[in-house]
mmCIF file of C-alpha atoms in Angstrom:
data_model
loop_
_atom_site.group_PDB
_atom_site.id
_atom_site.type_symbol
_atom_site.label_atom_id
_atom_site.label_comp_id
_atom_site.label_asym_id
_atom_site.label_seq_id
_atom_site.Cartn_x
_atom_site.Cartn_y
_atom_site.Cartn_z
ATOM 1 C CA MET A 1 40.447 55.344 -35.422
ATOM 2 C CA SER A 2 38.729 56.694 -32.367
ATOM 3 C CA THR A 3 34.800 56.846 -32.631
ATOM 4 C CA TYR A 4 34.853 60.200 -30.867
ATOM 5 C CA MET A 5 35.692 63.447 -32.137
ATOM 6 C CA THR A 6 37.339 66.645 -30.566
ATOM 7 C CA GLY A 7 34.832 68.800 -28.263
ATOM 8 C CA ASP A 8 32.661 65.361 -27.138
ATOM 9 C CA ILE A 9 32.215 65.373 -23.847
ATOM 10 C CA VAL A 10 33.014 61.403 -22.648
ATOM 11 C CA ALA A 11 33.053 60.064 -19.340
ATOM 12 C CA ALA A 12 35.749 57.320 -18.834
ATOM 13 C CA SER A 13 37.815 55.483 -15.923
ATOM 14 C CA CYS A 14 41.094 55.999 -14.781
ATOM 15 C CA ARG A 15 43.052 53.591 -12.697
ATOM 16 C CA GLY A 16 39.126 52.779 -10.997
ATOM 17 C CA HIS A 17 38.203 56.425 -10.606
ATOM 18 C CA PRO A 18 35.161 57.821 -12.630
ATOM 19 C CA VAL A 19 36.098 60.715 -14.753
ATOM 20 C CA GLU A 20 34.460 63.089 -17.142
ATOM 21 C CA GLY A 21 36.271 65.369 -19.752
ATOM 22 C CA ILE A 22 36.456 67.041 -22.774
ATOM 23 C CA TYR A 23 37.731 64.179 -25.898
ATOM 24 C CA ILE A 24 40.907 66.196 -27.390
ATOM 25 C CA THR A 25 42.434 63.152 -29.721
ATOM 26 C CA ASP A 26 44.200 59.994 -29.490
ATOM 27 C CA ARG A 27 47.222 58.963 -28.889
ATOM 28 C CA ASP A 28 48.863 55.437 -28.783
ATOM 29 C CA GLY A 29 45.378 54.016 -27.875
ATOM 30 C CA MET A 30 44.998 56.169 -25.121
ATOM 31 C CA ALA A 31 41.892 58.937 -24.954
ATOM 32 C CA VAL A 32 43.225 62.322 -24.253
ATOM 33 C CA LEU A 33 41.091 63.947 -22.109
ATOM 34 C CA LYS A 34 40.808 67.726 -20.720
ATOM 35 C CA LEU A 35 39.097 68.177 -17.272
ATOM 36 C CA LYS A 36 37.465 70.729 -15.926
ATOM 37 C CA SER A 37 40.492 71.170 -13.945
ATOM 38 C CA GLY A 38 42.270 72.389 -16.683
ATOM 39 C CA TYR A 39 44.618 69.295 -16.813
ATOM 40 C CA ASN A 40 44.833 66.527 -19.807
ATOM 41 C CA ILE A 41 44.839 63.047 -18.772
ATOM 42 C CA GLY A 42 45.328 59.952 -20.623
ATOM 43 C CA VAL A 43 42.438 56.987 -20.325
ATOM 44 C CA ASP A 44 42.092 53.820 -21.711
ATOM 45 C CA GLU A 45 39.599 54.246 -24.636
ATOM 46 C CA GLU A 46 37.911 51.249 -23.915
ATOM 47 C CA THR A 47 36.412 52.617 -20.751
ATOM 48 C CA CYS A 48 35.115 55.687 -22.703
ATOM 49 C CA THR A 49 31.580 56.072 -23.000
ATOM 50 C CA LEU A 50 29.941 59.256 -25.031
ATOM 51 C CA VAL A 51 28.075 61.506 -22.862
ATOM 52 C CA ARG A 52 27.547 64.530 -25.568
ATOM 53 C CA ARG A 53 28.023 64.851 -29.134
ATOM 54 C CA ALA A 54 30.600 68.211 -29.610
ATOM 55 C CA GLY A 55 28.577 71.067 -30.807
ATOM 56 C CA GLU A 56 25.553 69.824 -28.945
ATOM 57 C CA GLN A 57 25.806 72.109 -26.084
ATOM 58 C CA PRO A 58 25.448 75.751 -27.147
ATOM 59 C CA ALA A 59 28.151 78.599 -26.804
ATOM 60 C CA PRO A 60 28.315 80.683 -23.299
ATOM 61 C CA ALA A 61 26.941 83.609 -23.938
ATOM 62 C CA VAL A 62 29.724 86.124 -24.164
ATOM 63 C CA PRO A 63 28.994 88.814 -21.119
ATOM 64 C CA ALA A 64 29.825 92.732 -22.714
ATOM 65 C CA VAL A 65 32.709 94.453 -21.648
ATOM 66 C CA VAL A 66 32.557 97.728 -19.559
ATOM 67 C CA GLN A 67 35.451 100.121 -19.521
ATOM 68 C CA ASP A 68 35.178 103.252 -16.865
ATOM 69 C CA GLU A 69 36.042 106.603 -18.992
ATOM 70 C CA ARG A 70 37.143 107.493 -15.789
ATOM 71 C CA LEU A 71 40.122 105.441 -15.631
ATOM 72 C CA PRO A 72 43.632 106.475 -17.758
ATOM 73 C CA GLU A 73 44.132 104.582 -21.205
ATOM 74 C CA LEU A 74 46.889 102.154 -21.506
ATOM 75 C CA ALA A 75 47.403 100.497 -25.134
ATOM 76 C CA ILE A 76 47.676 96.789 -25.649
ATOM 77 C CA ILE A 77 49.766 95.377 -27.888
ATOM 78 C CA SER A 78 49.161 92.176 -28.955
ATOM 79 C CA THR A 79 51.636 89.524 -30.938
ATOM 80 C CA GLY A 80 50.488 86.153 -29.673
ATOM 81 C CA GLY A 81 51.499 83.839 -26.672
ATOM 82 C CA THR A 82 49.848 82.137 -24.387
ATOM 83 C CA ILE A 83 49.260 85.334 -21.550
ATOM 84 C CA ALA A 84 45.545 86.496 -23.553
ATOM 85 C CA SER A 85 44.808 83.163 -23.868
ATOM 86 C CA LYS A 86 41.794 81.022 -22.760
ATOM 87 C CA ILE A 87 40.544 77.256 -22.977
ATOM 88 C CA ASP A 88 37.274 76.922 -25.046
ATOM 89 C CA TYR A 89 35.383 74.103 -22.862
ATOM 90 C CA ARG A 90 33.563 72.553 -26.116
ATOM 91 C CA THR A 91 37.104 71.505 -27.786
ATOM 92 C CA GLY A 92 40.006 71.459 -25.214
ATOM 93 C CA ALA A 93 42.024 73.823 -27.544
ATOM 94 C CA VAL A 94 43.917 77.045 -25.625
ATOM 95 C CA THR A 95 43.043 79.961 -27.995
ATOM 96 C CA SER A 96 44.788 83.787 -28.126
ATOM 97 C CA GLN A 97 42.478 86.490 -27.653
ATOM 98 C CA PHE A 98 42.731 89.424 -30.112
ATOM 99 C CA THR A 99 40.662 92.360 -28.856
ATOM 100 C CA ALA A 100 40.993 94.322 -25.832
ATOM 101 C CA ASP A 101 37.181 92.744 -25.192
ATOM 102 C CA ASP A 102 38.901 89.391 -25.242
ATOM 103 C CA ILE A 103 41.872 90.149 -23.451
ATOM 104 C CA LEU A 104 39.334 92.064 -20.417
ATOM 105 C CA ARG A 105 36.822 89.269 -20.746
ATOM 106 C CA ALA A 106 40.248 86.777 -19.820
ATOM 107 C CA VAL A 107 41.527 88.781 -17.067
ATOM 108 C CA PRO A 108 38.140 90.684 -16.040
ATOM 109 C CA GLY A 109 40.766 92.786 -12.878
ATOM 110 C CA LEU A 110 42.067 94.771 -15.734
ATOM 111 C CA THR A 111 39.405 97.006 -16.003
ATOM 112 C CA THR A 112 39.851 98.114 -12.364
ATOM 113 C CA VAL A 113 43.411 99.456 -13.240
ATOM 114 C CA ALA A 114 42.797 101.519 -16.420
ATOM 115 C CA ARG A 115 40.708 101.503 -19.634
ATOM 116 C CA TYR A 116 42.643 100.085 -22.828
ATOM 117 C CA ARG A 117 43.127 100.266 -26.436
ATOM 118 C CA ALA A 118 44.040 97.298 -28.160
ATOM 119 C CA GLU A 119 45.744 96.654 -31.754
ATOM 120 C CA VAL A 120 46.993 93.025 -33.002
ATOM 121 C CA LEU A 121 49.942 93.228 -34.392
ATOM 122 C CA ALA A 122 51.240 89.695 -34.423
ATOM 123 C CA THR A 123 49.548 86.170 -33.638
ATOM 124 C CA ILE A 124 52.912 84.103 -33.644
ATOM 125 C CA LEU A 125 54.964 81.741 -31.466
ATOM 126 C CA SER A 126 58.077 83.938 -30.161
ATOM 127 C CA GLU A 127 60.284 81.795 -31.898
ATOM 128 C CA ASN A 128 58.917 83.357 -34.969
ATOM 129 C CA MET A 129 59.517 86.852 -33.859
ATOM 130 C CA THR A 130 61.760 88.785 -36.829
ATOM 131 C CA PRO A 131 63.546 92.030 -36.801
ATOM 132 C CA SER A 132 60.831 93.646 -39.028
ATOM 133 C CA THR A 133 58.256 92.258 -36.131
ATOM 134 C CA TRP A 134 60.229 94.494 -33.361
ATOM 135 C CA GLN A 135 60.254 97.296 -35.544
ATOM 136 C CA ALA A 136 56.443 97.013 -35.759
ATOM 137 C CA LEU A 137 56.216 97.072 -32.467
ATOM 138 C CA ALA A 138 58.348 99.960 -31.760
ATOM 139 C CA ARG A 139 56.579 102.089 -34.006
ATOM 140 C CA ALA A 140 53.128 100.793 -32.551
ATOM 141 C CA ALA A 141 54.375 101.637 -29.504
ATOM 142 C CA HIS A 142 55.950 105.233 -30.282
ATOM 143 C CA ALA A 143 52.375 106.115 -31.776
ATOM 144 C CA ALA A 144 50.371 104.573 -28.912
ATOM 145 C CA ILE A 145 52.420 107.653 -26.944
ATOM 146 C CA ARG A 146 52.431 109.814 -28.743
ATOM 147 C CA ASP A 147 48.574 109.647 -29.347
ATOM 148 C CA GLY A 148 48.040 110.325 -25.552
ATOM 149 C CA ALA A 149 48.552 106.352 -24.052
ATOM 150 C CA GLU A 150 49.549 106.835 -19.914
ATOM 151 C CA GLY A 151 51.479 103.570 -20.779
ATOM 152 C CA VAL A 152 52.200 100.616 -23.262
ATOM 153 C CA ILE A 153 51.281 96.946 -22.241
ATOM 154 C CA VAL A 154 52.566 94.026 -24.955
ATOM 155 C CA THR A 155 51.958 90.747 -24.727
ATOM 156 C CA HIS A 156 54.771 88.093 -25.926
ATOM 157 C CA GLY A 157 55.941 84.679 -26.043
ATOM 158 C CA THR A 158 58.217 83.874 -23.081
ATOM 159 C CA ASP A 159 61.052 82.497 -25.390
ATOM 160 C CA THR A 160 62.576 85.346 -26.644
ATOM 161 C CA MET A 161 60.688 88.410 -25.273
ATOM 162 C CA ALA A 162 64.051 89.372 -23.843
ATOM 163 C CA TYR A 163 65.217 89.964 -27.183
ATOM 164 C CA SER A 164 62.010 91.746 -28.403
ATOM 165 C CA ALA A 165 62.271 94.119 -24.676
ATOM 166 C CA SER A 166 65.722 94.947 -25.613
ATOM 167 C CA ALA A 167 65.541 95.746 -29.066
ATOM 168 C CA LEU A 168 62.676 98.156 -28.384
ATOM 169 C CA SER A 169 64.698 99.693 -25.793
ATOM 170 C CA PHE A 170 67.162 100.694 -28.445
ATOM 171 C CA MET A 171 64.262 101.706 -31.195
ATOM 172 C CA LEU A 172 62.416 104.139 -28.318
ATOM 173 C CA ASP A 173 63.159 106.771 -26.329
ATOM 174 C CA THR A 174 59.809 106.878 -24.015
ATOM 175 C CA PRO A 175 58.286 108.649 -21.183
ATOM 176 C CA ALA A 176 56.189 106.555 -20.147
ATOM 177 C CA PRO A 177 56.288 102.771 -19.633
ATOM 178 C CA VAL A 178 56.145 100.068 -22.292
ATOM 179 C CA VAL A 179 55.966 96.744 -20.329
ATOM 180 C CA PHE A 180 56.337 93.294 -21.821
ATOM 181 C CA VAL A 181 54.230 90.749 -20.494
ATOM 182 C CA GLY A 182 54.009 86.690 -20.847
ATOM 183 C CA SER A 183 52.878 83.968 -19.410
ATOM 184 C CA GLN A 184 54.876 80.480 -18.742
ATOM 185 C CA ARG A 185 51.768 78.194 -17.731
ATOM 186 C CA SER A 186 48.361 78.315 -20.096
ATOM 187 C CA ALA A 187 45.523 79.452 -19.689
ATOM 188 C CA ASP A 188 43.985 76.237 -18.916
ATOM 189 C CA ARG A 189 46.302 75.291 -16.042
ATOM 190 C CA PRO A 190 45.397 76.110 -12.293
ATOM 191 C CA SER A 191 48.680 76.788 -12.008
ATOM 192 C CA SER A 192 48.740 79.613 -14.946
ATOM 193 C CA ASP A 193 50.387 83.272 -14.020
ATOM 194 C CA ASN A 194 48.813 84.566 -16.701
ATOM 195 C CA VAL A 195 46.198 86.801 -14.407
ATOM 196 C CA MET A 196 48.752 87.560 -12.149
ATOM 197 C CA ASN A 197 51.407 88.971 -14.803
ATOM 198 C CA ALA A 198 48.738 90.723 -16.864
ATOM 199 C CA MET A 199 47.604 92.735 -13.800
ATOM 200 C CA CYS A 200 50.796 93.258 -12.406
ATOM 201 C CA ALA A 201 52.200 94.532 -16.078
ATOM 202 C CA ALA A 202 49.220 96.886 -16.506
ATOM 203 C CA ALA A 203 50.140 98.148 -12.790
ATOM 204 C CA ALA A 204 53.917 98.698 -13.983
ATOM 205 C CA ALA A 205 52.719 100.610 -17.236
ATOM 206 C CA ARG A 206 50.409 103.010 -15.002
ATOM 207 C CA SER A 207 53.403 103.640 -12.480
ATOM 208 C CA ASP A 208 56.311 106.307 -12.764
ATOM 209 C CA LEU A 209 58.375 104.153 -14.529
ATOM 210 C CA GLY A 210 59.757 105.561 -17.548
ATOM 211 C CA GLU A 211 61.455 102.868 -19.544
ATOM 212 C CA VAL A 212 60.939 99.163 -21.704
ATOM 213 C CA ALA A 213 60.559 97.036 -19.048
ATOM 214 C CA VAL A 214 59.212 92.946 -18.652
ATOM 215 C CA ALA A 215 57.290 91.943 -15.854
ATOM 216 C CA MET A 216 56.889 88.724 -14.593
ATOM 217 C CA HIS A 217 56.422 86.425 -11.548
ATOM 218 C CA ALA A 218 59.318 87.324 -8.865
ATOM 219 C CA THR A 219 58.766 83.616 -6.872
ATOM 220 C CA THR A 220 56.649 80.407 -7.827
ATOM 221 C CA ASN A 221 54.476 81.997 -5.083
ATOM 222 C CA ASP A 222 51.573 84.783 -6.074
ATOM 223 C CA ASP A 223 52.588 87.738 -4.669
ATOM 224 C CA THR A 224 54.694 89.715 -6.214
ATOM 225 C CA CYS A 225 55.837 90.767 -9.914
ATOM 226 C CA THR A 226 59.455 91.901 -10.565
ATOM 227 C CA VAL A 227 59.877 94.106 -13.021
ATOM 228 C CA HIS A 228 63.068 94.306 -15.335
ATOM 229 C CA ARG A 229 64.946 96.543 -17.498
ATOM 230 C CA GLY A 230 64.617 95.516 -20.812
ATOM 231 C CA THR A 231 68.165 95.278 -21.876
ATOM 232 C CA ARG A 232 69.415 93.437 -18.650
ATOM 233 C CA VAL A 233 66.781 90.584 -18.612
ATOM 234 C CA ARG A 234 67.088 86.948 -19.612
ATOM 235 C CA LYS A 235 65.115 83.865 -19.626
ATOM 236 C CA MET A 236 66.480 81.548 -17.045
ATOM 237 C CA HIS A 237 64.407 78.378 -16.906
ATOM 238 C CA THR A 238 62.282 76.843 -19.471
ATOM 239 C CA SER A 239 59.243 76.635 -17.299
ATOM 240 C CA ARG A 240 58.890 77.793 -14.036
ATOM 241 C CA ARG A 241 56.865 80.775 -13.627
ATOM 242 C CA ASP A 242 60.059 82.762 -12.213
ATOM 243 C CA ALA A 243 62.287 82.333 -15.108
ATOM 244 C CA PHE A 244 63.094 85.730 -15.622
ATOM 245 C CA GLN A 245 65.995 87.316 -13.894
ATOM 246 C CA SER A 246 67.822 90.242 -13.866
ATOM 247 C CA HIS A 247 71.045 90.162 -15.627
ATOM 248 C CA GLU A 248 74.221 91.847 -12.739
ATOM 249 C CA MET A 249 71.620 94.617 -11.175
ATOM 250 C CA ALA A 250 68.611 94.434 -8.723
ATOM 251 C CA PRO A 251 65.116 94.300 -11.068
ATOM 252 C CA ILE A 252 64.182 98.145 -11.479
ATOM 253 C CA ALA A 253 60.469 97.696 -9.693
ATOM 254 C CA THR A 254 58.512 95.190 -8.059
ATOM 255 C CA VAL A 255 54.848 94.912 -7.745
ATOM 256 C CA ALA A 256 52.998 93.449 -4.925
ATOM 257 C CA TYR A 257 49.730 91.370 -5.996
ATOM 258 C CA PRO A 258 46.998 91.601 -5.465
ATOM 259 C CA SER A 259 47.467 95.500 -3.998
ATOM 260 C CA LEU A 260 49.281 96.042 -6.949
ATOM 261 C CA ALA A 261 51.497 98.489 -5.065
ATOM 262 C CA VAL A 262 54.351 99.506 -7.709
ATOM 263 C CA ASP A 263 57.666 99.945 -5.756
ATOM 264 C CA LEU A 264 60.487 101.571 -8.235
ATOM 265 C CA SER A 265 64.116 101.146 -7.448
ATOM 266 C CA PRO A 266 66.313 104.104 -7.337
ATOM 267 C CA GLU A 267 67.808 103.010 -10.509
ATOM 268 C CA ALA A 268 64.360 102.997 -12.720
ATOM 269 C CA VAL A 269 64.333 105.721 -15.298
ATOM 270 C CA ARG A 270 61.152 108.073 -14.233
ATOM 271 C CA ARG A 271 58.259 108.573 -16.219
ATOM 272 C CA GLY A 272 58.689 112.009 -18.154
ATOM 273 C CA SER A 273 62.380 111.445 -18.034
ATOM 274 C CA ALA A 274 63.062 111.524 -22.165
ATOM 275 C CA GLU A 275 60.493 113.137 -24.915
ATOM 276 C CA PRO A 276 58.978 110.110 -27.221
ATOM 277 C CA ALA A 277 61.653 109.818 -30.144
ATOM 278 C CA LEU A 278 61.677 106.516 -32.436
ATOM 279 C CA ARG A 279 64.569 105.562 -34.763
ATOM 280 C CA ALA A 280 63.531 101.873 -35.749
ATOM 281 C CA ASP A 281 66.350 101.079 -38.126
ATOM 282 C CA LEU A 282 68.120 97.708 -38.188
ATOM 283 C CA GLU A 283 70.789 96.043 -39.701
ATOM 284 C CA GLU A 284 69.093 92.299 -40.161
ATOM 285 C CA ARG A 285 72.305 90.969 -41.572
ATOM 286 C CA CYS A 286 74.161 90.549 -37.763
ATOM 287 C CA GLY A 287 74.619 86.761 -36.274
ATOM 288 C CA LEU A 288 75.416 85.638 -32.972
ATOM 289 C CA LEU A 289 78.123 82.863 -32.797
ATOM 290 C CA TYR A 290 78.226 80.909 -29.786
ATOM 291 C CA PHE A 291 82.360 79.756 -29.324
ATOM 292 C CA TYR A 292 83.033 76.132 -28.328
ATOM 293 C CA PRO A 293 86.331 74.107 -27.945
ATOM 294 C CA GLY A 294 87.730 73.015 -31.640
ATOM 295 C CA MET A 295 85.040 75.238 -33.278
ATOM 296 C CA PRO A 296 86.947 75.330 -37.150
ATOM 297 C CA GLU A 297 87.947 78.960 -38.705
ATOM 298 C CA GLU A 298 84.799 78.279 -41.724
ATOM 299 C CA ALA A 299 82.189 78.581 -38.529
ATOM 300 C CA VAL A 300 83.467 81.828 -38.437
ATOM 301 C CA ARG A 301 83.595 82.426 -42.157
ATOM 302 C CA VAL A 302 80.053 81.572 -42.562
ATOM 303 C CA TYR A 303 79.614 85.360 -41.287
ATOM 304 C CA GLU A 304 82.128 87.205 -43.850
ATOM 305 C CA ASP A 305 79.119 89.029 -45.729
ATOM 306 C CA PHE A 306 77.617 89.952 -42.604
ATOM 307 C CA LYS A 307 77.655 93.543 -41.435
ATOM 308 C CA GLY A 308 77.782 92.199 -37.719
ATOM 309 C CA LEU A 309 78.653 89.733 -35.442
ATOM 310 C CA VAL A 310 78.146 89.373 -31.871
ATOM 311 C CA ILE A 311 80.542 85.859 -30.459
ATOM 312 C CA ALA A 312 79.789 84.444 -26.609
ATOM 313 C CA GLY A 313 83.260 83.491 -25.917
ATOM 314 C CA THR A 314 84.678 81.370 -23.168
ATOM 315 C CA GLY A 315 85.713 83.706 -19.686
ATOM 316 C CA LEU A 316 87.035 87.016 -20.066
ATOM 317 C CA GLY A 317 86.110 86.803 -23.652
ATOM 318 C CA HIS A 318 88.275 84.571 -25.637
ATOM 319 C CA VAL A 319 87.967 82.198 -28.913
ATOM 320 C CA ARG A 320 90.563 79.849 -30.113
ATOM 321 C CA SER A 321 93.507 81.076 -32.031
ATOM 322 C CA ALA A 322 92.781 79.527 -35.381
ATOM 323 C CA CYS A 323 89.979 81.332 -35.299
ATOM 324 C CA ILE A 324 91.426 84.784 -35.059
ATOM 325 C CA GLY A 325 92.604 85.091 -38.462
ATOM 326 C CA ALA A 326 89.322 84.877 -39.886
ATOM 327 C CA LEU A 327 88.124 87.542 -37.499
ATOM 328 C CA ARG A 328 90.514 90.106 -38.706
ATOM 329 C CA GLU A 329 90.126 89.778 -42.238
ATOM 330 C CA MET A 330 86.038 90.145 -41.373
ATOM 331 C CA VAL A 331 86.678 93.129 -39.634
ATOM 332 C CA ASP A 332 89.410 94.574 -42.276
ATOM 333 C CA ALA A 333 86.250 94.023 -44.875
ATOM 334 C CA GLY A 334 83.855 96.081 -42.428
ATOM 335 C CA THR A 335 82.417 93.857 -40.110
ATOM 336 C CA THR A 336 81.660 95.282 -37.002
ATOM 337 C CA VAL A 337 82.445 91.976 -34.470
ATOM 338 C CA VAL A 338 81.480 92.496 -30.976
ATOM 339 C CA MET A 339 82.888 89.927 -27.900
ATOM 340 C CA THR A 340 80.604 89.096 -25.480
ATOM 341 C CA SER A 341 81.245 86.251 -22.869
ATOM 342 C CA GLN A 342 79.442 82.804 -22.021
ATOM 343 C CA CYS A 343 79.414 83.366 -18.568
ATOM 344 C CA LEU A 344 76.680 84.830 -16.638
ATOM 345 C CA HIS A 345 78.108 87.229 -14.502
ATOM 346 C CA GLY A 346 81.580 89.591 -14.917
ATOM 347 C CA ARG A 347 82.366 91.193 -17.989
ATOM 348 C CA VAL A 348 84.644 90.979 -20.996
ATOM 349 C CA CYS A 349 88.556 91.836 -20.416
ATOM 350 C CA ASP A 350 90.651 90.882 -22.944
ATOM 351 C CA ARG A 351 93.786 92.761 -22.055
ATOM 352 C CA VAL A 352 94.517 89.847 -19.666
ATOM 353 C CA TYR A 353 95.344 86.860 -21.634
ATOM 354 C CA ASP A 354 97.549 87.058 -25.083
ATOM 355 C CA THR A 355 94.662 85.222 -26.782
ATOM 356 C CA GLY A 356 92.773 88.173 -25.656
ATOM 357 C CA ARG A 357 95.261 90.473 -26.895
ATOM 358 C CA ASP A 358 95.528 89.454 -30.044
ATOM 359 C CA LEU A 359 91.410 89.346 -30.483
ATOM 360 C CA LEU A 360 91.747 93.295 -29.538
ATOM 361 C CA ALA A 361 94.339 93.723 -32.280
ATOM 362 C CA ALA A 362 92.396 92.112 -34.972
ATOM 363 C CA GLY A 363 89.644 94.556 -34.054
ATOM 364 C CA VAL A 364 87.508 92.776 -32.124
ATOM 365 C CA VAL A 365 85.160 95.202 -29.627
ATOM 366 C CA GLU A 366 84.488 94.457 -26.234
ATOM 367 C CA GLY A 367 81.221 93.973 -25.067
ATOM 368 C CA GLU A 368 81.831 94.605 -21.648
ATOM 369 C CA ASP A 369 78.895 92.943 -19.131
ATOM 370 C CA MET A 370 76.472 93.226 -22.039
ATOM 371 C CA LEU A 371 74.403 89.642 -22.292
ATOM 372 C CA PRO A 372 75.266 87.742 -26.328
ATOM 373 C CA GLU A 373 71.462 88.992 -26.955
ATOM 374 C CA THR A 374 71.405 92.499 -25.977
ATOM 375 C CA ALA A 375 74.509 92.749 -27.434
ATOM 376 C CA LEU A 376 73.384 91.593 -30.919
ATOM 377 C CA THR A 377 69.961 93.904 -30.804
ATOM 378 C CA LYS A 378 72.059 96.586 -30.268
ATOM 379 C CA LEU A 379 74.260 96.133 -32.913
ATOM 380 C CA MET A 380 71.486 95.726 -35.176
ATOM 381 C CA TRP A 381 70.385 99.382 -33.913
ATOM 382 C CA VAL A 382 73.894 100.608 -34.290
ATOM 383 C CA LEU A 383 74.508 99.541 -37.588
ATOM 384 C CA GLY A 384 71.114 100.630 -38.543
ATOM 385 C CA ASN A 385 71.524 104.360 -37.655
ATOM 386 C CA VAL A 386 75.070 104.898 -38.183
ATOM 387 C CA ASP A 387 77.417 104.473 -41.184
ATOM 388 C CA ASP A 388 80.836 105.035 -40.062
ATOM 389 C CA ALA A 389 82.911 101.924 -38.765
ATOM 390 C CA GLU A 390 84.453 104.167 -35.737
ATOM 391 C CA GLU A 391 81.655 105.515 -34.568
ATOM 392 C CA ALA A 392 79.957 101.748 -34.572
ATOM 393 C CA ARG A 393 82.554 100.948 -32.565
ATOM 394 C CA ARG A 394 82.112 103.323 -30.048
ATOM 395 C CA LEU A 395 78.449 103.444 -29.470
ATOM 396 C CA MET A 396 78.967 99.943 -28.875
ATOM 397 C CA ALA A 397 80.996 100.419 -25.789
ATOM 398 C CA THR A 398 79.157 103.156 -24.671
ATOM 399 C CA ASP A 399 75.896 102.611 -22.484
ATOM 400 C CA LEU A 400 72.949 103.975 -24.190
ATOM 401 C CA LYS A 401 70.080 102.077 -22.851
ATOM 402 C CA GLY A 402 71.667 100.465 -19.564
ATOM 403 C CA GLU A 403 73.102 97.764 -21.363
ATOM 404 C CA ILE A 404 76.653 98.410 -19.849
ATOM 405 C CA ARG A 405 77.193 98.938 -16.378
ATOM 406 C CA ARG A 406 81.169 100.244 -15.409
ATOM 407 C CA ARG A 407 81.257 98.134 -12.166
ATOM 408 C CA SER A 408 79.788 94.692 -11.820
ATOM 409 C CA ASP A 409 78.139 93.619 -9.094
ATOM 410 C CA TYR A 410 77.727 90.658 -7.185
ATOM 411 C CA GLY A 411 75.284 89.101 -5.160
ATOM 412 C CA PHE A 412 71.915 89.221 -7.833
#
């Protein structure tokens, strides 16, 4: 067992070079140290010597945050994630910041863009997001806009941020920007994207945008963020800073950094285009099924008691013929079934091959060019607000919030 405690300042040797850092833990006989650079290294614990015990150095004074009351007000709604986190150099831990002052200390440049009110809605990893949290988010964003906020920033973990942005797009009619933002790299790393992303999100929230969107790095460089429509965005890479891309369309805006100049595309919905409205009911008993070759009929029947099912089918929107009977029975029993494609480009068309025609005859709805995850959040919203099955089918095939494009464009 190690003689060091988390937070101790330790000197050590790494490949013959002296190093000093914060002791975090031991692993496989190696001591894990956090260097001043923010990166962690492993060193042979036998080379370590104690410099100072954890707690012997007093915590640094917390500076006061001064907000400029002359600037317009934005709302920050926090759900967790790394976007508003900082490193505690006494312990080596990265912690989320929950109050407006904490966030502004982490990204002090924000005070030059606007003044802020903040609400902590959740402190969860984004894989733990639920439809009920989406509903709470929608209510909080609607209340902030109703109470006079010029825009809303939602800090969110990146893994499911596209789901949340899509869900809020359907639940909210907003005259002001509601901008989701996250960070791919934690704040303790020199390559962190948290500061630039937060600054660009604030600029987007003050802009003439009038819809739900996601703002993240445009490239691996620190010069531009792109702003993506909430119903047409996907996380395309596990760790790159430019992981988020618009699907089958150009981004609706770009934000230059560090100038924070916002350039809206012609397709972007403009500020004031809608009156604020909230329809937050969702039907949670909806599922998303990814088809694979040889998938048994039983995999479909798992969803028999669900109100809605989105299928990510192959190509133009297909599943094997052996599954169609189960889908027909589900539709007849009242389940709304929507077909999307596993392909990233193009659209569903079940009128080309026999399998597709059989799916249409079974009552499956073509999901056009919607992303499967967007189709899922839309189906939850439609079934939460509509009782009539035919009306639900009609709405699923109708563009409501830019989720369906009547033409499939190429080159994006």
